[in-house]
Short mmCIF file of C-alpha atoms in Angstrom, two decimals:
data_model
loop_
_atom_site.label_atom_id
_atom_site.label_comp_id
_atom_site.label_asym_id
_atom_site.label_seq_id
_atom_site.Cartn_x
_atom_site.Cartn_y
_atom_site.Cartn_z
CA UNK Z 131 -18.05 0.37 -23.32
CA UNK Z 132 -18.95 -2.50 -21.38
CA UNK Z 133 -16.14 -2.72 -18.46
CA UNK Z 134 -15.12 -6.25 -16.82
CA UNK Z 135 -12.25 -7.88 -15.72
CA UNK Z 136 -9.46 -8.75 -17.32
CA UNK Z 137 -6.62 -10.78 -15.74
CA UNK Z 138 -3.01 -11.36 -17.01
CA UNK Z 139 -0.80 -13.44 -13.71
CA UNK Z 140 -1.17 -11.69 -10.51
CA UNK Z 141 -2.70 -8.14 -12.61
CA UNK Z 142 -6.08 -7.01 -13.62
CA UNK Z 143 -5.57 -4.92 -16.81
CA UNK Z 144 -9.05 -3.07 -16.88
CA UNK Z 145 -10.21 -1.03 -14.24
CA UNK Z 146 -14.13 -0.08 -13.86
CA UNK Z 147 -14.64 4.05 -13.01
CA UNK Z 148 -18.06 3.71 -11.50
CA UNK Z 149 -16.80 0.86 -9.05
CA UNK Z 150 -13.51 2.39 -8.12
CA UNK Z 151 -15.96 5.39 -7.47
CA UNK Z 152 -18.25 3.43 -5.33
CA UNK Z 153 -15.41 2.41 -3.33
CA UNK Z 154 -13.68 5.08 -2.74
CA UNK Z 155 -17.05 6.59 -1.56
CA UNK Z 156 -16.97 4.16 1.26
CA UNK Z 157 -13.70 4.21 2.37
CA UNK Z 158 -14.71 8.36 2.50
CA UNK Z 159 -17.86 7.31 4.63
CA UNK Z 160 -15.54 4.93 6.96
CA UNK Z 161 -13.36 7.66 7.32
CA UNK Z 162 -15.58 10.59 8.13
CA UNK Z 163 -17.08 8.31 10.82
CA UNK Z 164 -13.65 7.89 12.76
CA UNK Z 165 -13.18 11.50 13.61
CA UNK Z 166 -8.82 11.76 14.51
CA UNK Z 167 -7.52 14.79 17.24
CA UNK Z 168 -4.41 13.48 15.39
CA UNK Z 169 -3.29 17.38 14.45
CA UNK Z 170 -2.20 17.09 10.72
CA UNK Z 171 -3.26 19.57 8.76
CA UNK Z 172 -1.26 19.50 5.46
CA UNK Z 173 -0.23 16.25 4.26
CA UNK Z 174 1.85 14.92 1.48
CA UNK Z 175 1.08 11.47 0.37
CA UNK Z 176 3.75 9.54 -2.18
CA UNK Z 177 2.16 6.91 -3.65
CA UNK Z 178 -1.51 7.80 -2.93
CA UNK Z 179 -3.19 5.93 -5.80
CA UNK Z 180 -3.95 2.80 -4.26
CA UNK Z 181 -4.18 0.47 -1.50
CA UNK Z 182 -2.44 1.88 1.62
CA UNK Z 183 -1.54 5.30 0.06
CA UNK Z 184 -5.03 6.10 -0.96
CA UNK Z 185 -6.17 5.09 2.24
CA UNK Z 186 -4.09 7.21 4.01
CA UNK Z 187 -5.09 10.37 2.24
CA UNK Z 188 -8.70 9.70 2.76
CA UNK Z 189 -7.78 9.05 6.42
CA UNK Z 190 -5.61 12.33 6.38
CA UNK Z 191 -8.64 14.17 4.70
CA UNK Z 192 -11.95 12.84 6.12
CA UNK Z 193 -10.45 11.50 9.69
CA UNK Z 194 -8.23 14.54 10.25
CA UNK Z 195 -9.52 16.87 8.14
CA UNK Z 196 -6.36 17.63 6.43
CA UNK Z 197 -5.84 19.17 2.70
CA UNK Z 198 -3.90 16.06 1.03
CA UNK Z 199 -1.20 16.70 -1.93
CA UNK Z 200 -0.69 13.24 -3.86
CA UNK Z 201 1.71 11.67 -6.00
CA UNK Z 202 0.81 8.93 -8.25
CA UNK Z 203 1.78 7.37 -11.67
CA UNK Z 204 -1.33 6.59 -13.41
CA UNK Z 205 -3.07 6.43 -16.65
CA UNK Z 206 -5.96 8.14 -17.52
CA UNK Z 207 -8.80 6.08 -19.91
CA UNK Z 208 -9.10 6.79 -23.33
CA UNK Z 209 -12.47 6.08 -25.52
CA UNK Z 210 -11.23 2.75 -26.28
CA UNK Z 211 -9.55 1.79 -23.18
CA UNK Z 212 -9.97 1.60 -19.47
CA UNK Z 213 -7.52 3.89 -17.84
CA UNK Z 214 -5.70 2.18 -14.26
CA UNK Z 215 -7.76 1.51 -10.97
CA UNK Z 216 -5.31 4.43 -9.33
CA UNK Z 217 -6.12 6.97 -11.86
CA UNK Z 218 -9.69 6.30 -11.24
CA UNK Z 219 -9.71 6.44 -7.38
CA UNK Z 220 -7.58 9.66 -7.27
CA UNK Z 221 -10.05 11.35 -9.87
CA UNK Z 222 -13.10 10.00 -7.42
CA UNK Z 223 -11.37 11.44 -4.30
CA UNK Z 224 -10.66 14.85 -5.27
CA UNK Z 225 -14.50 15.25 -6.48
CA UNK Z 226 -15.49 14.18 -3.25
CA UNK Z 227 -13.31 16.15 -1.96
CA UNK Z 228 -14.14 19.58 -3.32
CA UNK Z 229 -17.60 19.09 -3.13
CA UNK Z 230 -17.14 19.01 0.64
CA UNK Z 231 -14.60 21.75 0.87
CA UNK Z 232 -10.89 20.11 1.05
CA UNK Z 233 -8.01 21.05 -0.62
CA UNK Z 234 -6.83 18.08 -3.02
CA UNK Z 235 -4.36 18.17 -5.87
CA UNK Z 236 -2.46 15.21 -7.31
CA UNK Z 237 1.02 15.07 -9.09
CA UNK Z 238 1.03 12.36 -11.86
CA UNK Z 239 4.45 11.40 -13.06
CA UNK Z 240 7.56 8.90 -11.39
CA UNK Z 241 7.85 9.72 -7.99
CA UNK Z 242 11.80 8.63 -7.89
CA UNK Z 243 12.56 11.43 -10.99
CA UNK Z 244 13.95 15.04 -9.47
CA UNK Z 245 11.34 16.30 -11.87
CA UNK Z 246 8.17 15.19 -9.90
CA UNK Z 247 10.07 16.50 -6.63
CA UNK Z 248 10.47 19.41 -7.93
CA UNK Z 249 6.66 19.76 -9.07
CA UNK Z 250 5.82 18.53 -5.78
CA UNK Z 251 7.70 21.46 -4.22
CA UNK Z 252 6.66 24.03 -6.40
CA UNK Z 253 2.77 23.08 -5.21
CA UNK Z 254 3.63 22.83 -1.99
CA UNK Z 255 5.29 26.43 -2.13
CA UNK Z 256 2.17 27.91 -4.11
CA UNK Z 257 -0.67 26.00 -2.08
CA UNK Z 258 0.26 24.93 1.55
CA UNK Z 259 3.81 26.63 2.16
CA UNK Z 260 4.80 23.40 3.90
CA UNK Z 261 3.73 20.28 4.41
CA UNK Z 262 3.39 18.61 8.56
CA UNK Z 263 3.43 14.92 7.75
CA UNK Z 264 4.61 12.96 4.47
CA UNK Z 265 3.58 9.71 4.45
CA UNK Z 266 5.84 7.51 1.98
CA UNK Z 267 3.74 4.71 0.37
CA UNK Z 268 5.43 3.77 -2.91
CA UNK Z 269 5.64 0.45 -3.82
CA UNK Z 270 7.04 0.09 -7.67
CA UNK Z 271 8.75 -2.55 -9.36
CA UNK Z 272 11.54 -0.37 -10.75
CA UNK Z 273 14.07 2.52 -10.22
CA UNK Z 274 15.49 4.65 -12.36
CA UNK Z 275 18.22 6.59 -10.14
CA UNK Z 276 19.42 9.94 -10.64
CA UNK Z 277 22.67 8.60 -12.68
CA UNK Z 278 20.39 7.30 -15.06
CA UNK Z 279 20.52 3.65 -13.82
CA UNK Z 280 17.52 1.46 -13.65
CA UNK Z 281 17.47 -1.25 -11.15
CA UNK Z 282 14.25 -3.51 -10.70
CA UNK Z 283 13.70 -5.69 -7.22
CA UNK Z 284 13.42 -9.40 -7.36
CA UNK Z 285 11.17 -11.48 -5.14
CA UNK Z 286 13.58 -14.32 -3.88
CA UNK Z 287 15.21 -15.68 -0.79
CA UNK Z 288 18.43 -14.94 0.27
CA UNK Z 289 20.39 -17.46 1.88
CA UNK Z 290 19.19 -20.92 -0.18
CA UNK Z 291 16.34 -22.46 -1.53
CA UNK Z 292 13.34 -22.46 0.13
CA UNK Z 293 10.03 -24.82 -0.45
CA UNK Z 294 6.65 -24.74 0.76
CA UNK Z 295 3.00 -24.15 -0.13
CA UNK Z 296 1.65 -21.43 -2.22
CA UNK Z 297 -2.26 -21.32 -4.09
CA UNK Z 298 -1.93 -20.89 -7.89
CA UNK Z 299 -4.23 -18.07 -8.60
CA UNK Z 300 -5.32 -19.38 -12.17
CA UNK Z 301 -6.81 -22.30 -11.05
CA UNK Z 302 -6.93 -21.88 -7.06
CA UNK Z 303 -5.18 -25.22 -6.08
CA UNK Z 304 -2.66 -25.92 -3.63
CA UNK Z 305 1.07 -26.21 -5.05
CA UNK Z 306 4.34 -26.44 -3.64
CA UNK Z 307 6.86 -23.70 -5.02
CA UNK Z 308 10.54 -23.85 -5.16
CA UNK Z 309 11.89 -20.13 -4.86
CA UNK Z 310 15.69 -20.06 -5.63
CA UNK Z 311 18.28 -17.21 -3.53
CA UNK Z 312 18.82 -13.66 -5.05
CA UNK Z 313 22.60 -13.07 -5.91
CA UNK Z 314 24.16 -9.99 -4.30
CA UNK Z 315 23.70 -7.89 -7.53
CA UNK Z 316 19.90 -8.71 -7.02
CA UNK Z 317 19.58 -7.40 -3.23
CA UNK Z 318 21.17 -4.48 -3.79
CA UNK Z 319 18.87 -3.75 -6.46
CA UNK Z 320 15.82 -4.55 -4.54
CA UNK Z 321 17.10 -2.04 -1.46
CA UNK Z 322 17.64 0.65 -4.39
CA UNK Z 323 14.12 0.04 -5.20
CA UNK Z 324 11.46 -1.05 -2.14
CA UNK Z 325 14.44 0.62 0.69
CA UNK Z 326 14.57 3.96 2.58
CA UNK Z 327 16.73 6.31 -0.09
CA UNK Z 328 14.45 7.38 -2.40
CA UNK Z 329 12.53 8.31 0.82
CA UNK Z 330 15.58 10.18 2.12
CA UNK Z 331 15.96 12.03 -0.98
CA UNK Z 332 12.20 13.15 -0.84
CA UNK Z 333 12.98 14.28 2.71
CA UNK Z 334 16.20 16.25 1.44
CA UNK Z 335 14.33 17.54 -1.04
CA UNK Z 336 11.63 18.58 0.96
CA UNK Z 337 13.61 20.14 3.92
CA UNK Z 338 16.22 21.83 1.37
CA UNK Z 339 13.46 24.05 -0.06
CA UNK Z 340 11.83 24.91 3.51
CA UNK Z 341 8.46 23.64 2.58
CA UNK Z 342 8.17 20.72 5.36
CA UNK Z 343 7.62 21.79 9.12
CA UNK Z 344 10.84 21.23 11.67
CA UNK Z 345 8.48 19.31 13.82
CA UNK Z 346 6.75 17.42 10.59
CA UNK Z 347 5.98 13.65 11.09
CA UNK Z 348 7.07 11.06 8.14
CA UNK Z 349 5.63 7.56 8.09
CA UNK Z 350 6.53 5.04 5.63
CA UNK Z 351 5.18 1.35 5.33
CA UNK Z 352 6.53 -2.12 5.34
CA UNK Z 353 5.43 -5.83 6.94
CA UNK Z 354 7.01 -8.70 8.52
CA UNK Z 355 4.54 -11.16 8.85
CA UNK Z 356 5.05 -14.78 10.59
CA UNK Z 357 7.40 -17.57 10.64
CA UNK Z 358 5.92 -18.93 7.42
CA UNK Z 359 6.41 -16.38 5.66
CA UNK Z 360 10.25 -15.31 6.56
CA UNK Z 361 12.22 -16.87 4.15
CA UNK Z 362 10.05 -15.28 1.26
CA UNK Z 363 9.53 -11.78 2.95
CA UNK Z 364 11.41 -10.89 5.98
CA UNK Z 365 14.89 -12.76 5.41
CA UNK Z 366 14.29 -13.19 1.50
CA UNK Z 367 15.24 -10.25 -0.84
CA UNK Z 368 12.09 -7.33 0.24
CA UNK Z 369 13.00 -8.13 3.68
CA UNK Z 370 16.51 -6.57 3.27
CA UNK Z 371 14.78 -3.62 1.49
CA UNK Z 372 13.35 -3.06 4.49
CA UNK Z 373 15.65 -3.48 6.78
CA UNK Z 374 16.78 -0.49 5.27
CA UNK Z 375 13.70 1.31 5.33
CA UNK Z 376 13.42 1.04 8.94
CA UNK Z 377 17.48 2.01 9.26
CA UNK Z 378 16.50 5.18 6.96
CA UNK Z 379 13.79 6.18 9.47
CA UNK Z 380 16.56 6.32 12.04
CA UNK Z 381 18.79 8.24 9.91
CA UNK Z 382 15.67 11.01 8.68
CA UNK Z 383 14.88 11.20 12.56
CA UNK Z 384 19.22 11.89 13.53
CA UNK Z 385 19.22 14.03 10.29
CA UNK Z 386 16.48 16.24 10.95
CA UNK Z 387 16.34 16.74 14.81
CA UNK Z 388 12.81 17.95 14.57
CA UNK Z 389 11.50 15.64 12.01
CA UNK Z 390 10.19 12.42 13.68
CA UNK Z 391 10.17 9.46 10.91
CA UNK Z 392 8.70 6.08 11.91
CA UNK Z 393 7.91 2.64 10.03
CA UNK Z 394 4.66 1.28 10.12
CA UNK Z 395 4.32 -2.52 10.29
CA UNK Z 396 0.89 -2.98 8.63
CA UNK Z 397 -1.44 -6.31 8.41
CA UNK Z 398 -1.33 -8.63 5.79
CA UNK Z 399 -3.78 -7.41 3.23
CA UNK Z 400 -4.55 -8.45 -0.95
CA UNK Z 401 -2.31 -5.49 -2.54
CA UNK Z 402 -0.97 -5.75 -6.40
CA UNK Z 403 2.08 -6.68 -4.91
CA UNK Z 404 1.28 -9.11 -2.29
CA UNK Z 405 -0.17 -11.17 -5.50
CA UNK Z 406 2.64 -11.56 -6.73
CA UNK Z 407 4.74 -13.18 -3.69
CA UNK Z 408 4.47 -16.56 -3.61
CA UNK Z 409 3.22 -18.40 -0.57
CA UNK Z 410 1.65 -14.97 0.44
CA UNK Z 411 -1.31 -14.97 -0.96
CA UNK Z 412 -2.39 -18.83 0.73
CA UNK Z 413 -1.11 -17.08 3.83
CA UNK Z 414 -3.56 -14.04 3.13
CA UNK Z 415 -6.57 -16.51 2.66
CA UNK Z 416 -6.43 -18.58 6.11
CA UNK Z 417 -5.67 -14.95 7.61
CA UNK Z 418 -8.95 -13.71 6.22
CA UNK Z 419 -11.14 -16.71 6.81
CA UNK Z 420 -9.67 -16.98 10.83
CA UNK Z 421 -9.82 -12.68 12.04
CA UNK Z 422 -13.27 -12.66 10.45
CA UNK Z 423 -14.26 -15.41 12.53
CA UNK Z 424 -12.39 -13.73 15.34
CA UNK Z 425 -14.38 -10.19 14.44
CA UNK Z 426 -10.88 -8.24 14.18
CA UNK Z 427 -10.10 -8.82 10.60
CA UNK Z 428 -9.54 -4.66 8.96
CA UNK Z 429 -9.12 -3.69 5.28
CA UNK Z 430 -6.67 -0.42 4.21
CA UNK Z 431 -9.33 2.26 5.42
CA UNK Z 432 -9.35 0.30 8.90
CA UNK Z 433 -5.47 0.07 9.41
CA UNK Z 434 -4.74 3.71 7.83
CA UNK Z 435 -7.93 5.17 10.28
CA UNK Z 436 -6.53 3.15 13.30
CA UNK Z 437 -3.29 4.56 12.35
CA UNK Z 438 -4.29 8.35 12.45
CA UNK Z 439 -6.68 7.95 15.17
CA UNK Z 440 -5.08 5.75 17.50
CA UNK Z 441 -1.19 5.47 16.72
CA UNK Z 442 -0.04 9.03 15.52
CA UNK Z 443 -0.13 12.52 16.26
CA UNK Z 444 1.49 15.58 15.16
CA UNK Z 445 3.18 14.97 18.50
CA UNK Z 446 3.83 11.40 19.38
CA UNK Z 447 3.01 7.92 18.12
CA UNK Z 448 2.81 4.56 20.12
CA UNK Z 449 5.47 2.05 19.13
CA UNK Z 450 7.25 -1.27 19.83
CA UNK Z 451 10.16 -1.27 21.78
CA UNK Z 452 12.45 -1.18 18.62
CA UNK Z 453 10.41 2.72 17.75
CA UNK Z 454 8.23 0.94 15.21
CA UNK Z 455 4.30 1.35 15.14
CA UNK Z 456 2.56 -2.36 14.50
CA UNK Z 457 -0.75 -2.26 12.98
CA UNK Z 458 0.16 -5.67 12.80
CA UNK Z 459 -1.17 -6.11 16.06
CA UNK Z 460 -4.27 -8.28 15.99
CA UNK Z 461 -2.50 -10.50 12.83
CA UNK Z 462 0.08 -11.42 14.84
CA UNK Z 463 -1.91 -12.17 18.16
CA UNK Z 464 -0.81 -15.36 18.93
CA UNK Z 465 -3.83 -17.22 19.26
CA UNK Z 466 -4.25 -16.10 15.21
CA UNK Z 467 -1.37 -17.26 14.52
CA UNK Z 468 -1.62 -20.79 16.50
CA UNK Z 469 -5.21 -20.86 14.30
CA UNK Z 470 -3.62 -20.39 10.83
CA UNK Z 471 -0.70 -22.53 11.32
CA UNK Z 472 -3.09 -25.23 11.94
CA UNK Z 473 -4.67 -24.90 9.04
CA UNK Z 474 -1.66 -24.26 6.97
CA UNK Z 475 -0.35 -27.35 7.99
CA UNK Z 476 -3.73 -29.57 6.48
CA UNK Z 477 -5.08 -26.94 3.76
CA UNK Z 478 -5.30 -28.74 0.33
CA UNK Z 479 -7.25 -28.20 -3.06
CA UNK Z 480 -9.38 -30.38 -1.98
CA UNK Z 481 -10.32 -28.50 1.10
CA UNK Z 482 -9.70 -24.58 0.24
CA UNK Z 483 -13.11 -23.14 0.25
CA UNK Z 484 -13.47 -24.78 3.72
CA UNK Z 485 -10.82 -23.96 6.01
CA UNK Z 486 -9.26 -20.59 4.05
CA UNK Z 487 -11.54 -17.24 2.57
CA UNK Z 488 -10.60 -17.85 -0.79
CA UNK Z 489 -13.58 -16.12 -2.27
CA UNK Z 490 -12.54 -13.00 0.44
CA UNK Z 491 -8.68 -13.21 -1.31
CA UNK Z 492 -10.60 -12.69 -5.06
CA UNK Z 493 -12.77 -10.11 -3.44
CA UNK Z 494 -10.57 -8.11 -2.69
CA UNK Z 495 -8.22 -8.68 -5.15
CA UNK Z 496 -10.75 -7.48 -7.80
CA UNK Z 497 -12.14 -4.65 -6.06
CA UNK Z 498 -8.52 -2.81 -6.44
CA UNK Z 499 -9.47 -2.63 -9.86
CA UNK Z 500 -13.36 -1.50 -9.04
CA UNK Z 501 -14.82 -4.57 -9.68
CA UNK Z 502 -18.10 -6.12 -7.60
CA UNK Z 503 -18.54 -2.93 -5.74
CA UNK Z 504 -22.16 -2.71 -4.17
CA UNK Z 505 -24.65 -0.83 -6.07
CA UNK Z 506 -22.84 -0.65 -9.44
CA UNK Z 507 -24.84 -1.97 -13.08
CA UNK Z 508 -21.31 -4.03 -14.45
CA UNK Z 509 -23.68 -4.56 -17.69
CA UNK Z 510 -24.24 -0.92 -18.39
CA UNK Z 511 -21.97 1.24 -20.70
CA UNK Z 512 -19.91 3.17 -18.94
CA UNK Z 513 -17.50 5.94 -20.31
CA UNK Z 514 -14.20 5.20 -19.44
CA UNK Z 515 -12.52 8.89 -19.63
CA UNK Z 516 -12.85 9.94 -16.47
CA UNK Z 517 -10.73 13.18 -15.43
CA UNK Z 518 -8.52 13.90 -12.18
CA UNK Z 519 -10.11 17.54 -11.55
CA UNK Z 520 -6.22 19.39 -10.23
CA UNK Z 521 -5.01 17.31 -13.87
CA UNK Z 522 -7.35 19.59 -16.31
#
């Protein structure tokens, strides 16, 4: 079939093999160019399919050199149908990773079920015997608990109304957006969701059956972003969520007295879910346009490399003074952020293309779903059944 693009809101429903091959091929060459005395060996990636999580296993495999176990929830393609940009990228790592002599396997199924734990165990028994870092990268709309209760996280304020800027994505212009306060019900269902205890209960899990290491490293992700952001993401409803995250990575490290767990404050970066927060993605297009101009701007393989190389180790990692690690750093340099609020402040439809990297945002936006990768024919016919090699 003849793959393109297919949009519905802030999604792309098709995915394209051959690109998500191509890229994944690069993020591999980035990787094996950024050589990481890091120390991890055996790694255990939740949520490995895409964006952050699949560039930390190709950091953990081609920087460090490690054999990677992954958990994802993806769909493969049928003859008819593309299958999702994660199910594609995980198939396109593991054959570039046997072919040059790692260890790969991937779990698909919902990462928050006892079930997939359990697989996850079970492989980890039968492959590795235990696992030295787990890095937690989930980032779902829903939770179904063990109780049998589903709970799905909102994307609201929390204290009152809040209006500002945002860029409609169907049309590109410049909009002001109203976004009304979650109730109570609705933050405690988005900290059951995007918070720290389903990554607890993996670390439980883990620990309970002996296959993680007493001095094992766990690193889960989260953002806070500038002033212009707050009331949407760090004081609106995700911002509570993590809040807990980071109070969970406290409680894993006073748990398990070996175990060190840590938060990682990444960069502002186009993810499927940072599409779908308003004002975010305006935000994300000055950011672009203003740390290329500055020559610091870095994609997922550049903040997950820097991460391994230069802010973790099976023994230590650098951190703020409140023990989180900010790869953050350059977004937040305040020059950058003097530079965007400018803008921000005079950005308009009228003026977009100009002042913000709008065609950067769409970019990168379509190439989570493979889509204007270099070196790919989008016209030919391409066979959408591609198969996850450890999935057979």
């Amino acid at each position: 079939m003849i793959i393109k693009p297919k949009t519905r809101g802030f999604i792309c429903t098709t995915a394209h093999p051959t690109g998500c091959r191509q890229i994944v091929r690069s993020q591999i060459e980035y990787a094996k160019a950024h050589k990481s005395d890091a120390g991890f060996k055996k790694v255990l990636i939740i949520g490995s399919s895409m964006g952050y999580g699949l560039s930390s296993r190709i950091s953990a495999a081609y920087s460090c050199g490690a054999a990677t176990l992954g958990v994802i929830f993806d769909k493969p393609g049928t003859e008819g149908r593309t299958g999702s940009a994660g199910w594609y990228n995980t198939a396109a790592f593991e054959e570039f990773a046997h072919a040059d002599g790692l260890y790969a396997k991937t779990i698909n199924g919902d990462a928050f079920s006892k079930e997939i734990k359990e697989k996850t165990i079970e492989m980890i028994r039968n492959d590795l015997g235990k696992v030295d870092a787990v890095i937690y990268s989930l980032a779902a709309p829903k939770r179904t608990t063990s109780d049998g209760t589903t709970y799905s996280s909102v994307l609201k304020t929390t204290n009152s109304e809040y209006t500002n800027k945002t860029i409609d994505l169907k049309d590109n212009t410049i909009k002001e957006v109203t976004i009304t306060p979650a109730t109570d019900e609705e933050i405690t269902a988005t900290v059951k969701v995007m918070g720290g205890e389903d990554w607890l209960d993996w670390i439980d899990a883990l620990s309970d059956a002996g296959v993680i290491e007493e001095n094992a490293v766990t690193v889960a992700y989260s953002y806070i972003g500038p002033e212009i952001t707050y009331p949407m993401y760090t004081k609106g409803s995700i911002g509570k969520a993590k809040e807990h995250l980071f109070e969970t990575s406290k409680q894993i490290t006073q748990k398990y007295k070996g175990i060190s767990a840590y938060v990682s404050v990444n960069k502002a970066l186009v993810t499927q879910s940072s599409a779908a927060i308003p004002v975010v993605p305006l935000y994300i297009s000055i950011l672009y346009k203003i740390m290329k101009e500055y020559g610091n701007h870095e994609g997922c393989i550049e903040q997950m490399t820097r991460l391994f190389t230069d802010k973790l180790s099976s023994n230590t990692a650098k951190t703020d003074e409140n023990g989180m690690i900010r790869l953050d750093d350059y977004e937040m340099q305040e020059d950058i952020q003097k530079a965007v609020l400018d803008v921000w402040d005079n950005v308009s439809t009228e003026n977009i293309k100009e002042v913000a990297d709008i065609e950067g945002y769409w970019s990168d936006f379509f190439g989570l779903f493979g889509f204007g990768a270099d070196g790919v024919d989008y016209d030919a016919d391409t066979n959408p059944v591609y198969d996850i090699d450890s999935l057979k």
